[in-house]
């Protein structure tokens, strides 16, 4: 993970809104696109923000923190505190993060439907590096957890072919797999959330310092 922070000038921006859904549920998607320039390096880059709280106003300046191309924090000015635009801010709280990981692990441990879901999500995370746990999309452990989830979801199908009608033995195996799933998932969630919190604190310090220069 590479953290990059700096003060950027918004060169231009465009915003579009789209409404979709049916009469029972209507949702609005806000998409902002713009070009920004790093005032220190003069490098120009393009950003696309979907349902994102960071403003893009041409001519304005923003302190922005990127983690592997994902914006994890921004600061509007010297006097305004650093803001966290990434969804799932409640996961910065360790007990909440543990509870969410526990629920997710139990859901993936449900025979048949849980194993199918686990295999699909595990394969997706392994291929793309997208996060299943934590908040940040690009994290060095995302693929590792995806591989674990895919593997355990596929292994879970084997006992049903080997127990020869021993439902008690099959139930015991599934309970053991569920305990293993919970232990690994909760442990990885704690590790990742703690790492994310440290990165965010570093981003806050660097953005505050950048605005003081």
PDB file of C-alpha atoms in Angstrom:
ATOM      1  CA  UNK A   1       0.000   0.000   0.000  1.00  0.00           C
ATOM      2  CA  UNK A   2       1.367   3.374  -1.007  1.00  0.00           C
ATOM      3  CA  UNK A   3       0.000   6.503   0.653  1.00  0.00           C
ATOM      4  CA  UNK A   4       0.256   9.719  -1.356  1.00  0.00           C
ATOM      5  CA  UNK A   5      -0.858  13.070  -0.001  1.00  0.00           C
ATOM      6  CA  UNK A   6      -0.723  16.584  -1.398  1.00  0.00           C
ATOM      7  CA  UNK A   7      -2.522  19.804  -2.157  1.00  0.00           C
ATOM      8  CA  UNK A   8      -4.385  19.697  -5.453  1.00  0.00           C
ATOM      9  CA  UNK A   9      -6.066  22.330  -7.582  1.00  0.00           C
ATOM     10  CA  UNK A  10      -9.284  21.360  -9.341  1.00  0.00           C
ATOM     11  CA  UNK A  11      -8.771  22.332 -12.988  1.00  0.00           C
ATOM     12  CA  UNK A  12     -12.233  21.421 -14.236  1.00  0.00           C
ATOM     13  CA  UNK A  13     -15.132  19.242 -13.193  1.00  0.00           C
ATOM     14  CA  UNK A  14     -18.420  17.903 -14.424  1.00  0.00           C
ATOM     15  CA  UNK A  15     -21.273  16.408 -12.432  1.00  0.00           C
ATOM     16  CA  UNK A  16     -24.129  14.199 -13.587  1.00  0.00           C
ATOM     17  CA  UNK A  17     -27.078  12.755 -11.691  1.00  0.00           C
ATOM     18  CA  UNK A  18     -29.104   9.734 -12.711  1.00  0.00           C
ATOM     19  CA  UNK A  19     -32.262   8.345 -11.163  1.00  0.00           C
ATOM     20  CA  UNK A  20     -32.977   4.631 -11.358  1.00  0.00           C
ATOM     21  CA  UNK A  21     -35.225   2.060  -9.749  1.00  0.00           C
ATOM     22  CA  UNK A  22     -38.955   1.398  -9.714  1.00  0.00           C
ATOM     23  CA  UNK A  23     -42.003   2.766  -7.928  1.00  0.00           C
ATOM     24  CA  UNK A  24     -41.009   0.901  -4.737  1.00  0.00           C
ATOM     25  CA  UNK A  25     -37.401   2.059  -4.588  1.00  0.00           C
ATOM     26  CA  UNK A  26     -35.861   5.050  -6.341  1.00  0.00           C
ATOM     27  CA  UNK A  27     -32.136   5.747  -6.062  1.00  0.00           C
ATOM     28  CA  UNK A  28     -30.050   8.648  -7.308  1.00  0.00           C
ATOM     29  CA  UNK A  29     -26.454   8.228  -8.437  1.00  0.00           C
ATOM     30  CA  UNK A  30     -24.175  11.278  -8.362  1.00  0.00           C
ATOM     31  CA  UNK A  31     -21.075  11.050 -10.546  1.00  0.00           C
ATOM     32  CA  UNK A  32     -18.388  13.746 -10.499  1.00  0.00           C
ATOM     33  CA  UNK A  33     -15.490  13.753 -12.950  1.00  0.00           C
ATOM     34  CA  UNK A  34     -12.630  16.194 -13.061  1.00  0.00           C
ATOM     35  CA  UNK A  35      -8.978  16.919 -13.595  1.00  0.00           C
ATOM     36  CA  UNK A  36      -6.776  17.834 -10.645  1.00  0.00           C
ATOM     37  CA  UNK A  37      -3.192  19.099 -10.461  1.00  0.00           C
ATOM     38  CA  UNK A  38      -0.722  18.381  -7.699  1.00  0.00           C
ATOM     39  CA  UNK A  39       0.636  21.809  -6.784  1.00  0.00           C
ATOM     40  CA  UNK A  40       3.984  20.405  -5.662  1.00  0.00           C
ATOM     41  CA  UNK A  41       4.787  18.045  -8.554  1.00  0.00           C
ATOM     42  CA  UNK A  42       2.559  19.743 -11.179  1.00  0.00           C
ATOM     43  CA  UNK A  43       1.299  16.276 -12.159  1.00  0.00           C
ATOM     44  CA  UNK A  44      -2.225  16.257 -13.597  1.00  0.00           C
ATOM     45  CA  UNK A  45      -4.603  13.354 -13.035  1.00  0.00           C
ATOM     46  CA  UNK A  46      -8.210  12.461 -13.675  1.00  0.00           C
ATOM     47  CA  UNK A  47     -10.635  11.478 -10.915  1.00  0.00           C
ATOM     48  CA  UNK A  48     -14.102   9.970 -11.066  1.00  0.00           C
ATOM     49  CA  UNK A  49     -16.205  10.053  -7.907  1.00  0.00           C
ATOM     50  CA  UNK A  50     -19.484   8.151  -7.514  1.00  0.00           C
ATOM     51  CA  UNK A  51     -21.726   9.140  -4.584  1.00  0.00           C
ATOM     52  CA  UNK A  52     -18.653  10.693  -2.967  1.00  0.00           C
ATOM     53  CA  UNK A  53     -18.722  13.555  -0.480  1.00  0.00           C
ATOM     54  CA  UNK A  54     -15.541  15.282  -1.717  1.00  0.00           C
ATOM     55  CA  UNK A  55     -16.387  18.432  -3.694  1.00  0.00           C
ATOM     56  CA  UNK A  56     -14.910  19.146  -7.114  1.00  0.00           C
ATOM     57  CA  UNK A  57     -15.189  22.882  -7.732  1.00  0.00           C
ATOM     58  CA  UNK A  58     -13.039  24.315 -10.549  1.00  0.00           C
ATOM     59  CA  UNK A  59     -10.391  26.653  -9.174  1.00  0.00           C
ATOM     60  CA  UNK A  60     -10.616  25.327  -5.610  1.00  0.00           C
ATOM     61  CA  UNK A  61      -7.807  23.630  -3.710  1.00  0.00           C
ATOM     62  CA  UNK A  62      -8.060  20.409  -1.773  1.00  0.00           C
ATOM     63  CA  UNK A  63      -5.720  18.350   0.340  1.00  0.00           C
ATOM     64  CA  UNK A  64      -6.177  14.755  -0.817  1.00  0.00           C
ATOM     65  CA  UNK A  65      -4.775  11.454   0.463  1.00  0.00           C
ATOM     66  CA  UNK A  66      -4.613   8.544  -1.995  1.00  0.00           C
ATOM     67  CA  UNK A  67      -4.035   4.948  -0.943  1.00  0.00           C
ATOM     68  CA  UNK A  68      -3.248   2.890  -4.038  1.00  0.00           C
ATOM     69  CA  UNK A  69      -5.367   5.314  -6.123  1.00  0.00           C
ATOM     70  CA  UNK A  70      -8.299   5.241  -3.678  1.00  0.00           C
ATOM     71  CA  UNK A  71      -9.099   8.553  -1.981  1.00  0.00           C
ATOM     72  CA  UNK A  72      -9.199   7.834   1.762  1.00  0.00           C
ATOM     73  CA  UNK A  73      -9.182  11.388   3.171  1.00  0.00           C
ATOM     74  CA  UNK A  74      -9.414  15.009   2.087  1.00  0.00           C
ATOM     75  CA  UNK A  75      -9.143  18.447   3.659  1.00  0.00           C
ATOM     76  CA  UNK A  76     -10.922  21.495   2.267  1.00  0.00           C
ATOM     77  CA  UNK A  77      -8.812  24.179   3.973  1.00  0.00           C
ATOM     78  CA  UNK A  78      -6.525  24.895   6.890  1.00  0.00           C
ATOM     79  CA  UNK A  79      -9.398  25.539   9.294  1.00  0.00           C
ATOM     80  CA  UNK A  80     -11.624  22.599   8.337  1.00  0.00           C
ATOM     81  CA  UNK A  81     -10.792  19.164   9.823  1.00  0.00           C
ATOM     82  CA  UNK A  82      -9.776  16.255   7.613  1.00  0.00           C
ATOM     83  CA  UNK A  83     -12.808  14.368   6.311  1.00  0.00           C
ATOM     84  CA  UNK A  84     -13.198  10.632   5.777  1.00  0.00           C
ATOM     85  CA  UNK A  85     -15.171   9.971   2.555  1.00  0.00           C
ATOM     86  CA  UNK A  86     -14.912   6.170   2.484  1.00  0.00           C
ATOM     87  CA  UNK A  87     -18.131   4.272   3.227  1.00  0.00           C
ATOM     88  CA  UNK A  88     -18.383   2.099   6.327  1.00  0.00           C
ATOM     89  CA  UNK A  89     -16.861   4.519   8.818  1.00  0.00           C
ATOM     90  CA  UNK A  90     -18.404   2.485  11.643  1.00  0.00           C
ATOM     91  CA  UNK A  91     -15.813  -0.205  10.909  1.00  0.00           C
ATOM     92  CA  UNK A  92     -13.118   2.057  12.374  1.00  0.00           C
ATOM     93  CA  UNK A  93     -14.571   0.928  15.705  1.00  0.00           C
ATOM     94  CA  UNK A  94     -12.936  -2.438  16.509  1.00  0.00           C
ATOM     95  CA  UNK A  95     -15.907  -4.037  18.373  1.00  0.00           C
ATOM     96  CA  UNK A  96     -18.228  -3.129  15.486  1.00  0.00           C
ATOM     97  CA  UNK A  97     -15.716  -4.498  12.978  1.00  0.00           C
ATOM     98  CA  UNK A  98     -15.491  -7.762  14.926  1.00  0.00           C
ATOM     99  CA  UNK A  99     -19.285  -8.082  15.042  1.00  0.00           C
ATOM    100  CA  UNK A 100     -19.561  -7.506  11.286  1.00  0.00           C
ATOM    101  CA  UNK A 101     -16.827 -10.064  10.574  1.00  0.00           C
ATOM    102  CA  UNK A 102     -18.541 -12.585  12.836  1.00  0.00           C
ATOM    103  CA  UNK A 103     -21.866 -12.187  11.029  1.00  0.00           C
ATOM    104  CA  UNK A 104     -20.168 -12.461   7.634  1.00  0.00           C
ATOM    105  CA  UNK A 105     -18.262 -15.605   8.659  1.00  0.00           C
ATOM    106  CA  UNK A 106     -21.435 -17.250   9.961  1.00  0.00           C
ATOM    107  CA  UNK A 107     -23.255 -16.378   6.723  1.00  0.00           C
ATOM    108  CA  UNK A 108     -20.462 -17.966   4.652  1.00  0.00           C
ATOM    109  CA  UNK A 109     -20.633 -21.060   6.915  1.00  0.00           C
ATOM    110  CA  UNK A 110     -24.243 -21.882   6.059  1.00  0.00           C
ATOM    111  CA  UNK A 111     -24.241 -25.176   4.101  1.00  0.00           C
ATOM    112  CA  UNK A 112     -24.869 -24.905   0.364  1.00  0.00           C
ATOM    113  CA  UNK A 113     -25.923 -21.233   0.014  1.00  0.00           C
ATOM    114  CA  UNK A 114     -23.154 -19.941   2.233  1.00  0.00           C
ATOM    115  CA  UNK A 115     -20.513 -22.064   0.517  1.00  0.00           C
ATOM    116  CA  UNK A 116     -21.670 -20.978  -2.938  1.00  0.00           C
ATOM    117  CA  UNK A 117     -21.600 -17.315  -1.888  1.00  0.00           C
ATOM    118  CA  UNK A 118     -18.191 -17.769  -0.293  1.00  0.00           C
ATOM    119  CA  UNK A 119     -16.773 -19.354  -3.433  1.00  0.00           C
ATOM    120  CA  UNK A 120     -18.115 -16.559  -5.635  1.00  0.00           C
ATOM    121  CA  UNK A 121     -16.912 -13.741  -3.381  1.00  0.00           C
ATOM    122  CA  UNK A 122     -13.595 -15.446  -2.733  1.00  0.00           C
ATOM    123  CA  UNK A 123     -12.921 -15.882  -6.443  1.00  0.00           C
ATOM    124  CA  UNK A 124     -13.917 -12.279  -7.141  1.00  0.00           C
ATOM    125  CA  UNK A 125     -11.592 -10.953  -4.433  1.00  0.00           C
ATOM    126  CA  UNK A 126      -8.750 -13.208  -5.538  1.00  0.00           C
ATOM    127  CA  UNK A 127      -9.025 -12.036  -9.147  1.00  0.00           C
ATOM    128  CA  UNK A 128      -9.640  -8.320  -8.595  1.00  0.00           C
ATOM    129  CA  UNK A 129      -8.063  -7.661  -5.193  1.00  0.00           C
ATOM    130  CA  UNK A 130     -11.359  -6.085  -4.064  1.00  0.00           C
ATOM    131  CA  UNK A 131     -12.046  -6.049  -0.333  1.00  0.00           C
ATOM    132  CA  UNK A 132     -14.502  -8.316   1.442  1.00  0.00           C
ATOM    133  CA  UNK A 133     -13.457  -7.158   4.886  1.00  0.00           C
ATOM    134  CA  UNK A 134     -12.418  -3.719   6.072  1.00  0.00           C
ATOM    135  CA  UNK A 135     -13.015  -0.522   4.125  1.00  0.00           C
ATOM    136  CA  UNK A 136     -10.168   0.025   1.688  1.00  0.00           C
ATOM    137  CA  UNK A 137     -10.464  -1.588  -1.718  1.00  0.00           C
ATOM    138  CA  UNK A 138      -6.746  -1.951  -2.347  1.00  0.00           C
ATOM    139  CA  UNK A 139      -4.997  -3.789   0.465  1.00  0.00           C
ATOM    140  CA  UNK A 140      -2.171  -6.290   0.279  1.00  0.00           C
ATOM    141  CA  UNK A 141      -4.128  -8.925   2.207  1.00  0.00           C
ATOM    142  CA  UNK A 142      -7.378  -8.773   0.209  1.00  0.00           C
ATOM    143  CA  UNK A 143      -6.353 -11.472  -2.261  1.00  0.00           C
ATOM    144  CA  UNK A 144      -5.016 -13.667   0.540  1.00  0.00           C
ATOM    145  CA  UNK A 145      -8.359 -13.630   2.330  1.00  0.00           C
ATOM    146  CA  UNK A 146     -10.121 -14.185  -1.002  1.00  0.00           C
ATOM    147  CA  UNK A 147      -7.988 -17.279  -1.550  1.00  0.00           C
ATOM    148  CA  UNK A 148      -8.810 -18.550   1.940  1.00  0.00           C
ATOM    149  CA  UNK A 149     -12.542 -17.982   1.465  1.00  0.00           C
ATOM    150  CA  UNK A 150     -12.553 -19.665  -1.937  1.00  0.00           C
ATOM    151  CA  UNK A 151     -10.561 -22.637  -0.633  1.00  0.00           C
ATOM    152  CA  UNK A 152     -12.642 -23.230   2.499  1.00  0.00           C
ATOM    153  CA  UNK A 153     -15.887 -22.859   0.508  1.00  0.00           C
ATOM    154  CA  UNK A 154     -14.755 -25.536  -1.955  1.00  0.00           C
ATOM    155  CA  UNK A 155     -13.338 -27.843   0.735  1.00  0.00           C
ATOM    156  CA  UNK A 156     -16.692 -27.697   2.554  1.00  0.00           C
ATOM    157  CA  UNK A 157     -18.278 -29.783  -0.219  1.00  0.00           C
ATOM    158  CA  UNK A 158     -15.926 -32.724   0.330  1.00  0.00           C
ATOM    159  CA  UNK A 159     -17.278 -34.102   3.666  1.00  0.00           C
ATOM    160  CA  UNK A 160     -20.754 -34.672   2.234  1.00  0.00           C
ATOM    161  CA  UNK A 161     -19.191 -37.125  -0.240  1.00  0.00           C
ATOM    162  CA  UNK A 162     -17.241 -39.041   2.419  1.00  0.00           C
ATOM    163  CA  UNK A 163     -19.412 -39.512   5.526  1.00  0.00           C
ATOM    164  CA  UNK A 164     -21.611 -42.282   4.048  1.00  0.00           C
ATOM    165  CA  UNK A 165     -24.818 -41.172   5.713  1.00  0.00           C
ATOM    166  CA  UNK A 166     -23.306 -40.283   9.104  1.00  0.00           C
ATOM    167  CA  UNK A 167     -25.228 -37.048   9.659  1.00  0.00           C
ATOM    168  CA  UNK A 168     -23.803 -36.591  13.132  1.00  0.00           C
ATOM    169  CA  UNK A 169     -20.264 -36.778  11.803  1.00  0.00           C
ATOM    170  CA  UNK A 170     -21.146 -34.430   8.942  1.00  0.00           C
ATOM    171  CA  UNK A 171     -22.639 -31.910  11.366  1.00  0.00           C
ATOM    172  CA  UNK A 172     -19.492 -32.036  13.489  1.00  0.00           C
ATOM    173  CA  UNK A 173     -17.285 -31.369  10.465  1.00  0.00           C
ATOM    174  CA  UNK A 174     -19.391 -28.385   9.417  1.00  0.00           C
ATOM    175  CA  UNK A 175     -19.257 -26.976  12.952  1.00  0.00           C
ATOM    176  CA  UNK A 176     -15.455 -27.277  12.906  1.00  0.00           C
ATOM    177  CA  UNK A 177     -15.279 -25.552   9.531  1.00  0.00           C
ATOM    178  CA  UNK A 178     -17.538 -22.767  10.812  1.00  0.00           C
ATOM    179  CA  UNK A 179     -15.315 -22.231  13.881  1.00  0.00           C
ATOM    180  CA  UNK A 180     -12.235 -22.109  11.638  1.00  0.00           C
ATOM    181  CA  UNK A 181     -13.997 -19.656   9.288  1.00  0.00           C
ATOM    182  CA  UNK A 182     -14.958 -17.395  12.187  1.00  0.00           C
ATOM    183  CA  UNK A 183     -11.457 -17.472  13.710  1.00  0.00           C
ATOM    184  CA  UNK A 184      -9.678 -16.570  10.456  1.00  0.00           C
ATOM    185  CA  UNK A 185     -12.253 -13.971   9.354  1.00  0.00           C
ATOM    186  CA  UNK A 186     -12.350 -12.138  12.676  1.00  0.00           C
ATOM    187  CA  UNK A 187      -8.545 -12.221  12.965  1.00  0.00           C
ATOM    188  CA  UNK A 188      -8.076 -10.805   9.479  1.00  0.00           C
ATOM    189  CA  UNK A 189     -10.729  -8.149  10.103  1.00  0.00           C
ATOM    190  CA  UNK A 190      -8.937  -6.984  13.257  1.00  0.00           C
ATOM    191  CA  UNK A 191      -5.591  -6.928  11.465  1.00  0.00           C
ATOM    192  CA  UNK A 192      -6.944  -5.034   8.478  1.00  0.00           C
ATOM    193  CA  UNK A 193      -9.001  -2.478  10.399  1.00  0.00           C
ATOM    194  CA  UNK A 194      -6.064  -1.709  12.705  1.00  0.00           C
ATOM    195  CA  UNK A 195      -3.809  -1.250   9.664  1.00  0.00           C
ATOM    196  CA  UNK A 196      -6.407   0.973   7.977  1.00  0.00           C
ATOM    197  CA  UNK A 197      -6.766   3.107  11.102  1.00  0.00           C
ATOM    198  CA  UNK A 198      -2.997   3.612  11.242  1.00  0.00           C
ATOM    199  CA  UNK A 199      -2.904   4.616   7.567  1.00  0.00           C
ATOM    200  CA  UNK A 200      -5.796   7.041   8.052  1.00  0.00           C
ATOM    201  CA  UNK A 201      -4.120   8.654  11.071  1.00  0.00           C
ATOM    202  CA  UNK A 202      -0.975   9.085   8.999  1.00  0.00           C
ATOM    203  CA  UNK A 203      -3.031  10.622   6.178  1.00  0.00           C
ATOM    204  CA  UNK A 204      -4.612  13.086   8.614  1.00  0.00           C
ATOM    205  CA  UNK A 205      -1.205  14.149   9.928  1.00  0.00           C
ATOM    206  CA  UNK A 206       0.248  14.580   6.430  1.00  0.00           C
ATOM    207  CA  UNK A 207      -2.751  16.574   5.145  1.00  0.00           C
ATOM    208  CA  UNK A 208      -2.668  18.896   8.142  1.00  0.00           C
ATOM    209  CA  UNK A 209       1.038  19.399   7.593  1.00  0.00           C
ATOM    210  CA  UNK A 210       0.582  20.004   3.855  1.00  0.00           C
ATOM    211  CA  UNK A 211      -1.920  22.803   4.495  1.00  0.00           C
ATOM    212  CA  UNK A 212       0.451  24.460   6.973  1.00  0.00           C
ATOM    213  CA  UNK A 213       3.264  24.755   4.415  1.00  0.00           C
TER     214      UNK A 213
END
